[in-house]
Amino acid sequence: MYRVISSLFKLRRSASQVVALLFALTLTFCINAEPLSVGERAPDFTLKQTDNSTFTLSDYRGKRSVYLVFWNTWCGYCMKKVPDLIAIEREFGERVELLAINTGWSDSLAEISQFQARFEPNYAIAFDDNADVTHRYGVIGTPTSFLIDINGVIRQVDGITHTLAANIERWNRLSATEDNAVSLAGVACEKESLC
């Protein structure tokens, strides 16, 4: 009987340790999942696109704005956005770089291929297999979108399909008076330094 009680006590203690660890990990994730804000410098990243080319955000700094859309194949709202994204690429493709980033949450390249066969998108798609970029941008739900201006600064979060036409000229204007200090994900950095 003593052995049974002792074993139950150890099992109970182990279970409480597991619960405590899961709680700590969840809390850590929630703290790190704070979305980026308008006015912050967009974190640079490189992702492989589904056509096997490479997308590096900083390649567009000084050239044109970038419209990032984080999405999933199982997301109904994401699917409703597809016709708008196709129209935006058709109308503004020379003035804004559109990249749809699949978060990798319960998705696969095979599912993305099926999506492409069904919807025939005319815009670039990348797969964030381990969700590194998704987490760096603080994405906690899809669709989530960011408009990054020609200077590499986040100018709008979500709702971009409705404001792009009115703001594209402003977002594509190089800033000669850009402040020396730019906020990068909540940390002030000097323009000349690497953050």
PDB file of N, CA and C in Angstrom, residues 87-161:
ATOM      1  N   ALA A  87      -6.570  41.482 -57.253  1.00  0.00           N
ATOM      2  CA  ALA A  87      -6.822  42.808 -57.845  1.00  0.00           C
ATOM      3  C   ALA A  87      -5.723  43.798 -57.473  1.00  0.00           C
ATOM      4  N   ILE A  88      -5.255  43.752 -56.236  1.00  0.00           N
ATOM      5  CA  ILE A  88      -4.183  44.652 -55.808  1.00  0.00           C
ATOM      6  C   ILE A  88      -2.898  44.361 -56.584  1.00  0.00           C
ATOM      7  N   GLU A  89      -2.569  43.092 -56.729  1.00  0.00           N
ATOM      8  CA  GLU A  89      -1.360  42.742 -57.489  1.00  0.00           C
ATOM      9  C   GLU A  89      -1.492  43.214 -58.936  1.00  0.00           C
ATOM     10  N   ARG A  90      -2.659  43.058 -59.516  1.00  0.00           N
ATOM     11  CA  ARG A  90      -2.883  43.474 -60.897  1.00  0.00           C
ATOM     12  C   ARG A  90      -2.754  44.995 -61.041  1.00  0.00           C
ATOM     13  N   GLU A  91      -3.360  45.747 -60.114  1.00  0.00           N
ATOM     14  CA  GLU A  91      -3.385  47.207 -60.228  1.00  0.00           C
ATOM     15  C   GLU A  91      -2.122  47.893 -59.689  1.00  0.00           C
ATOM     16  N   PHE A  92      -1.554  47.376 -58.605  1.00  0.00           N
ATOM     17  CA  PHE A  92      -0.458  48.073 -57.931  1.00  0.00           C
ATOM     18  C   PHE A  92       0.859  47.295 -57.925  1.00  0.00           C
ATOM     19  N   GLY A  93       0.931  46.178 -58.626  1.00  0.00           N
ATOM     20  CA  GLY A  93       2.101  45.313 -58.589  1.00  0.00           C
ATOM     21  C   GLY A  93       3.423  45.979 -58.907  1.00  0.00           C
ATOM     22  N   GLU A  94       3.405  47.051 -59.688  1.00  0.00           N
ATOM     23  CA  GLU A  94       4.643  47.771 -60.010  1.00  0.00           C
ATOM     24  C   GLU A  94       5.043  48.744 -58.900  1.00  0.00           C
ATOM     25  N   ARG A  95       4.094  49.052 -57.995  1.00  0.00           N
ATOM     26  CA  ARG A  95       4.376  50.050 -56.962  1.00  0.00           C
ATOM     27  C   ARG A  95       4.446  49.491 -55.554  1.00  0.00           C
ATOM     28  N   VAL A  96       3.953  48.268 -55.351  1.00  0.00           N
ATOM     29  CA  VAL A  96       4.016  47.642 -54.029  1.00  0.00           C
ATOM     30  C   VAL A  96       4.314  46.156 -54.218  1.00  0.00           C
ATOM     31  N   GLU A  97       5.208  45.634 -53.421  1.00  0.00           N
ATOM     32  CA  GLU A  97       5.539  44.204 -53.474  1.00  0.00           C
ATOM     33  C   GLU A  97       4.617  43.471 -52.509  1.00  0.00           C
ATOM     34  N   LEU A  98       3.808  42.580 -53.031  1.00  0.00           N
ATOM     35  CA  LEU A  98       2.849  41.820 -52.235  1.00  0.00           C
ATOM     36  C   LEU A  98       3.409  40.426 -51.982  1.00  0.00           C
ATOM     37  N   LEU A  99       3.489  40.053 -50.705  1.00  0.00           N
ATOM     38  CA  LEU A  99       3.930  38.713 -50.340  1.00  0.00           C
ATOM     39  C   LEU A  99       2.954  38.138 -49.330  1.00  0.00           C
ATOM     40  N   ALA A 100       2.359  37.002 -49.677  1.00  0.00           N
ATOM     41  CA  ALA A 100       1.468  36.281 -48.772  1.00  0.00           C
ATOM     42  C   ALA A 100       2.312  35.230 -48.059  1.00  0.00           C
ATOM     43  N   ILE A 101       2.419  35.356 -46.734  1.00  0.00           N
ATOM     44  CA  ILE A 101       3.250  34.451 -45.938  1.00  0.00           C
ATOM     45  C   ILE A 101       2.339  33.470 -45.205  1.00  0.00           C
ATOM     46  N   ASN A 102       2.415  32.203 -45.600  1.00  0.00           N
ATOM     47  CA  ASN A 102       1.665  31.179 -44.884  1.00  0.00           C
ATOM     48  C   ASN A 102       2.396  30.921 -43.576  1.00  0.00           C
ATOM     49  N   THR A 103       1.675  30.995 -42.461  1.00  0.00           N
ATOM     50  CA  THR A 103       2.293  30.907 -41.134  1.00  0.00           C
ATOM     51  C   THR A 103       2.875  29.539 -40.812  1.00  0.00           C
ATOM     52  N   GLY A 104       2.454  28.520 -41.543  1.00  0.00           N
ATOM     53  CA  GLY A 104       2.920  27.173 -41.241  1.00  0.00           C
ATOM     54  C   GLY A 104       2.139  26.511 -40.120  1.00  0.00           C
ATOM     55  N   TRP A 105       1.151  27.202 -39.556  1.00  0.00           N
ATOM     56  CA  TRP A 105       0.329  26.637 -38.483  1.00  0.00           C
ATOM     57  C   TRP A 105      -0.636  25.631 -39.104  1.00  0.00           C
ATOM     58  N   SER A 106      -0.427  24.373 -38.869  1.00  0.00           N
ATOM     59  CA  SER A 106      -1.281  23.293 -39.379  1.00  0.00           C
ATOM     60  C   SER A 106      -1.466  23.373 -40.887  1.00  0.00           C
ATOM     61  N   ASP A 107      -0.436  23.757 -41.590  1.00  0.00           N
ATOM     62  CA  ASP A 107      -0.448  23.835 -43.046  1.00  0.00           C
ATOM     63  C   ASP A 107       0.792  23.138 -43.588  1.00  0.00           C
ATOM     64  N   SER A 108       0.789  22.878 -44.882  1.00  0.00           N
ATOM     65  CA  SER A 108       1.926  22.230 -45.526  1.00  0.00           C
ATOM     66  C   SER A 108       2.089  22.789 -46.936  1.00  0.00           C
ATOM     67  N   LEU A 109       3.220  22.505 -47.548  1.00  0.00           N
ATOM     68  CA  LEU A 109       3.435  22.932 -48.930  1.00  0.00           C
ATOM     69  C   LEU A 109       2.428  22.273 -49.872  1.00  0.00           C
ATOM     70  N   ALA A 110       2.035  21.033 -49.567  1.00  0.00           N
ATOM     71  CA  ALA A 110       1.032  20.349 -50.399  1.00  0.00           C
ATOM     72  C   ALA A 110      -0.301  21.086 -50.348  1.00  0.00           C
ATOM     73  N   GLU A 111      -0.696  21.562 -49.169  1.00  0.00           N
ATOM     74  CA  GLU A 111      -1.952  22.307 -49.042  1.00  0.00           C
ATOM     75  C   GLU A 111      -1.866  23.663 -49.750  1.00  0.00           C
ATOM     76  N   ILE A 112      -0.692  24.262 -49.718  1.00  0.00           N
ATOM     77  CA  ILE A 112      -0.502  25.530 -50.432  1.00  0.00           C
ATOM     78  C   ILE A 112      -0.602  25.285 -51.938  1.00  0.00           C
ATOM     79  N   SER A 113      -0.045  24.186 -52.427  1.00  0.00           N
ATOM     80  CA  SER A 113      -0.145  23.846 -53.855  1.00  0.00           C
ATOM     81  C   SER A 113      -1.597  23.668 -54.269  1.00  0.00           C
ATOM     82  N   GLN A 114      -2.387  23.019 -53.430  1.00  0.00           N
ATOM     83  CA  GLN A 114      -3.818  22.856 -53.708  1.00  0.00           C
ATOM     84  C   GLN A 114      -4.521  24.217 -53.745  1.00  0.00           C
ATOM     85  N   PHE A 115      -4.149  25.096 -52.792  1.00  0.00           N
ATOM     86  CA  PHE A 115      -4.700  26.459 -52.772  1.00  0.00           C
ATOM     87  C   PHE A 115      -4.367  27.174 -54.078  1.00  0.00           C
ATOM     88  N   GLN A 116      -3.101  27.080 -54.520  1.00  0.00           N
ATOM     89  CA  GLN A 116      -2.687  27.756 -55.748  1.00  0.00           C
ATOM     90  C   GLN A 116      -3.424  27.208 -56.972  1.00  0.00           C
ATOM     91  N   ALA A 117      -3.640  25.897 -57.016  1.00  0.00           N
ATOM     92  CA  ALA A 117      -4.370  25.303 -58.138  1.00  0.00           C
ATOM     93  C   ALA A 117      -5.823  25.773 -58.146  1.00  0.00           C
ATOM     94  N   ARG A 118      -6.408  25.931 -56.971  1.00  0.00           N
ATOM     95  CA  ARG A 118      -7.819  26.327 -56.873  1.00  0.00           C
ATOM     96  C   ARG A 118      -8.031  27.810 -57.156  1.00  0.00           C
ATOM     97  N   PHE A 119      -7.187  28.691 -56.580  1.00  0.00           N
ATOM     98  CA  PHE A 119      -7.424  30.141 -56.657  1.00  0.00           C
ATOM     99  C   PHE A 119      -6.578  30.864 -57.711  1.00  0.00           C
ATOM    100  N   GLU A 120      -5.504  30.234 -58.195  1.00  0.00           N
ATOM    101  CA  GLU A 120      -4.602  30.826 -59.184  1.00  0.00           C
ATOM    102  C   GLU A 120      -4.159  32.246 -58.807  1.00  0.00           C
ATOM    103  N   PRO A 121      -3.552  32.419 -57.648  1.00  0.00           N
ATOM    104  CA  PRO A 121      -3.108  33.766 -57.250  1.00  0.00           C
ATOM    105  C   PRO A 121      -1.980  34.261 -58.160  1.00  0.00           C
ATOM    106  N   ASN A 122      -1.980  35.562 -58.419  1.00  0.00           N
ATOM    107  CA  ASN A 122      -0.958  36.182 -59.257  1.00  0.00           C
ATOM    108  C   ASN A 122       0.127  36.866 -58.417  1.00  0.00           C
ATOM    109  N   TYR A 123       0.123  36.638 -57.126  1.00  0.00           N
ATOM    110  CA  TYR A 123       1.073  37.259 -56.207  1.00  0.00           C
ATOM    111  C   TYR A 123       1.983  36.195 -55.585  1.00  0.00           C
ATOM    112  N   ALA A 124       3.081  36.659 -55.013  1.00  0.00           N
ATOM    113  CA  ALA A 124       4.081  35.758 -54.432  1.00  0.00           C
ATOM    114  C   ALA A 124       3.586  35.159 -53.118  1.00  0.00           C
ATOM    115  N   ILE A 125       3.960  33.898 -52.890  1.00  0.00           N
ATOM    116  CA  ILE A 125       3.586  33.180 -51.671  1.00  0.00           C
ATOM    117  C   ILE A 125       4.842  32.550 -51.079  1.00  0.00           C
ATOM    118  N   ALA A 126       4.979  32.668 -49.764  1.00  0.00           N
ATOM    119  CA  ALA A 126       6.087  32.039 -49.047  1.00  0.00           C
ATOM    120  C   ALA A 126       5.518  31.191 -47.916  1.00  0.00           C
ATOM    121  N   PHE A 127       6.275  30.177 -47.522  1.00  0.00           N
ATOM    122  CA  PHE A 127       5.867  29.268 -46.446  1.00  0.00           C
ATOM    123  C   PHE A 127       6.818  29.451 -45.272  1.00  0.00           C
ATOM    124  N   ASP A 128       6.287  29.942 -44.164  1.00  0.00           N
ATOM    125  CA  ASP A 128       7.073  30.163 -42.938  1.00  0.00           C
ATOM    126  C   ASP A 128       7.017  28.872 -42.111  1.00  0.00           C
ATOM    127  N   ASP A 129       7.750  27.873 -42.571  1.00  0.00           N
ATOM    128  CA  ASP A 129       7.660  26.508 -42.058  1.00  0.00           C
ATOM    129  C   ASP A 129       7.714  26.419 -40.539  1.00  0.00           C
ATOM    130  N   ASN A 130       8.643  27.103 -39.900  1.00  0.00           N
ATOM    131  CA  ASN A 130       8.745  27.039 -38.432  1.00  0.00           C
ATOM    132  C   ASN A 130       8.177  28.282 -37.756  1.00  0.00           C
ATOM    133  N   ALA A 131       7.475  29.108 -38.509  1.00  0.00           N
ATOM    134  CA  ALA A 131       6.773  30.303 -38.012  1.00  0.00           C
ATOM    135  C   ALA A 131       7.691  31.345 -37.377  1.00  0.00           C
ATOM    136  N   ASP A 132       8.957  31.368 -37.725  1.00  0.00           N
ATOM    137  CA  ASP A 132       9.878  32.368 -37.169  1.00  0.00           C
ATOM    138  C   ASP A 132       9.462  33.794 -37.522  1.00  0.00           C
ATOM    139  N   VAL A 133       9.193  34.039 -38.792  1.00  0.00           N
ATOM    140  CA  VAL A 133       8.796  35.390 -39.215  1.00  0.00           C
ATOM    141  C   VAL A 133       7.437  35.738 -38.616  1.00  0.00           C
ATOM    142  N   THR A 134       6.542  34.775 -38.604  1.00  0.00           N
ATOM    143  CA  THR A 134       5.215  34.970 -38.022  1.00  0.00           C
ATOM    144  C   THR A 134       5.334  35.437 -36.575  1.00  0.00           C
ATOM    145  N   HIS A 135       6.199  34.801 -35.804  1.00  0.00           N
ATOM    146  CA  HIS A 135       6.393  35.181 -34.397  1.00  0.00           C
ATOM    147  C   HIS A 135       7.108  36.527 -34.271  1.00  0.00           C
ATOM    148  N   ARG A 136       8.090  36.791 -35.134  1.00  0.00           N
ATOM    149  CA  ARG A 136       8.800  38.083 -35.070  1.00  0.00           C
ATOM    150  C   ARG A 136       7.861  39.251 -35.302  1.00  0.00           C
ATOM    151  N   TYR A 137       6.835  39.035 -36.110  1.00  0.00           N
ATOM    152  CA  TYR A 137       5.864  40.091 -36.393  1.00  0.00           C
ATOM    153  C   TYR A 137       4.703  40.090 -35.402  1.00  0.00           C
ATOM    154  N   GLY A 138       4.716  39.162 -34.451  1.00  0.00           N
ATOM    155  CA  GLY A 138       3.693  39.139 -33.412  1.00  0.00           C
ATOM    156  C   GLY A 138       2.323  38.709 -33.894  1.00  0.00           C
ATOM    157  N   VAL A 139       2.281  37.945 -34.975  1.00  0.00           N
ATOM    158  CA  VAL A 139       1.006  37.505 -35.540  1.00  0.00           C
ATOM    159  C   VAL A 139       0.408  36.437 -34.628  1.00  0.00           C
ATOM    160  N   ILE A 140      -0.844  36.664 -34.206  1.00  0.00           N
ATOM    161  CA  ILE A 140      -1.515  35.692 -33.354  1.00  0.00           C
ATOM    162  C   ILE A 140      -2.803  35.179 -33.989  1.00  0.00           C
ATOM    163  N   GLY A 141      -3.159  35.684 -35.140  1.00  0.00           N
ATOM    164  CA  GLY A 141      -4.332  35.233 -35.871  1.00  0.00           C
ATOM    165  C   GLY A 141      -4.195  35.610 -37.329  1.00  0.00           C
ATOM    166  N   THR A 142      -4.945  34.917 -38.179  1.00  0.00           N
ATOM    167  CA  THR A 142      -4.879  35.224 -39.601  1.00  0.00           C
ATOM    168  C   THR A 142      -6.275  35.556 -40.123  1.00  0.00           C
ATOM    169  N   PRO A 143      -6.368  36.406 -41.128  1.00  0.00           N
ATOM    170  CA  PRO A 143      -5.268  37.103 -41.775  1.00  0.00           C
ATOM    171  C   PRO A 143      -4.799  38.306 -40.951  1.00  0.00           C
ATOM    172  N   THR A 144      -3.518  38.558 -40.996  1.00  0.00           N
ATOM    173  CA  THR A 144      -2.926  39.756 -40.419  1.00  0.00           C
ATOM    174  C   THR A 144      -2.019  40.344 -41.494  1.00  0.00           C
ATOM    175  N   SER A 145      -2.114  41.651 -41.695  1.00  0.00           N
ATOM    176  CA  SER A 145      -1.318  42.267 -42.751  1.00  0.00           C
ATOM    177  C   SER A 145      -0.583  43.504 -42.252  1.00  0.00           C
ATOM    178  N   PHE A 146       0.541  43.775 -42.920  1.00  0.00           N
ATOM    179  CA  PHE A 146       1.393  44.922 -42.602  1.00  0.00           C
ATOM    180  C   PHE A 146       1.743  45.617 -43.906  1.00  0.00           C
ATOM    181  N   LEU A 147       1.659  46.946 -43.908  1.00  0.00           N
ATOM    182  CA  LEU A 147       2.164  47.726 -45.025  1.00  0.00           C
ATOM    183  C   LEU A 147       3.445  48.383 -44.545  1.00  0.00           C
ATOM    184  N   ILE A 148       4.535  48.065 -45.211  1.00  0.00           N
ATOM    185  CA  ILE A 148       5.857  48.599 -44.866  1.00  0.00           C
ATOM    186  C   ILE A 148       6.240  49.572 -45.966  1.00  0.00           C
ATOM    187  N   ASP A 149       6.504  50.817 -45.600  1.00  0.00           N
ATOM    188  CA  ASP A 149       6.777  51.829 -46.615  1.00  0.00           C
ATOM    189  C   ASP A 149       8.171  51.654 -47.219  1.00  0.00           C
ATOM    190  N   ILE A 150       8.482  52.477 -48.190  1.00  0.00           N
ATOM    191  CA  ILE A 150       9.742  52.401 -48.922  1.00  0.00           C
ATOM    192  C   ILE A 150      10.962  52.608 -48.016  1.00  0.00           C
ATOM    193  N   ASN A 151      10.736  53.213 -46.835  1.00  0.00           N
ATOM    194  CA  ASN A 151      11.806  53.461 -45.876  1.00  0.00           C
ATOM    195  C   ASN A 151      11.967  52.324 -44.865  1.00  0.00           C
ATOM    196  N   GLY A 152      11.129  51.277 -44.984  1.00  0.00           N
ATOM    197  CA  GLY A 152      11.223  50.125 -44.081  1.00  0.00           C
ATOM    198  C   GLY A 152      10.458  50.280 -42.783  1.00  0.00           C
ATOM    199  N   VAL A 153       9.526  51.229 -42.742  1.00  0.00           N
ATOM    200  CA  VAL A 153       8.751  51.511 -41.531  1.00  0.00           C
ATOM    201  C   VAL A 153       7.318  51.007 -41.716  1.00  0.00           C
ATOM    202  N   ILE A 154       6.781  50.366 -40.686  1.00  0.00           N
ATOM    203  CA  ILE A 154       5.396  49.889 -40.732  1.00  0.00           C
ATOM    204  C   ILE A 154       4.467  51.099 -40.712  1.00  0.00           C
ATOM    205  N   ARG A 155       3.625  51.215 -41.733  1.00  0.00           N
ATOM    206  CA  ARG A 155       2.710  52.351 -41.851  1.00  0.00           C
ATOM    207  C   ARG A 155       1.257  51.988 -41.582  1.00  0.00           C
ATOM    208  N   GLN A 156       0.902  50.700 -41.719  1.00  0.00           N
ATOM    209  CA  GLN A 156      -0.462  50.289 -41.426  1.00  0.00           C
ATOM    210  C   GLN A 156      -0.469  48.804 -41.084  1.00  0.00           C
ATOM    211  N   VAL A 157      -1.340  48.449 -40.133  1.00  0.00           N
ATOM    212  CA  VAL A 157      -1.564  47.055 -39.757  1.00  0.00           C
ATOM    213  C   VAL A 157      -3.037  46.766 -40.009  1.00  0.00           C
ATOM    214  N   ASP A 158      -3.300  45.795 -40.889  1.00  0.00           N
ATOM    215  CA  ASP A 158      -4.650  45.363 -41.259  1.00  0.00           C
ATOM    216  C   ASP A 158      -5.435  46.468 -41.973  1.00  0.00           C
ATOM    217  N   GLY A 159      -6.477  46.076 -42.676  1.00  0.00           N
ATOM    218  CA  GLY A 159      -7.327  47.028 -43.397  1.00  0.00           C
ATOM    219  C   GLY A 159      -6.668  47.658 -44.610  1.00  0.00           C
ATOM    220  N   ILE A 160      -5.565  47.123 -45.073  1.00  0.00           N
ATOM    221  CA  ILE A 160      -4.769  47.743 -46.132  1.00  0.00           C
ATOM    222  C   ILE A 160      -5.481  47.712 -47.481  1.00  0.00           C
ATOM    223  N   THR A 161      -6.244  46.666 -47.749  1.00  0.00           N
ATOM    224  CA  THR A 161      -6.910  46.576 -49.052  1.00  0.00           C
ATOM    225  C   THR A 161      -7.817  47.773 -49.305  1.00  0.00           C
TER     226      THR A 161
END
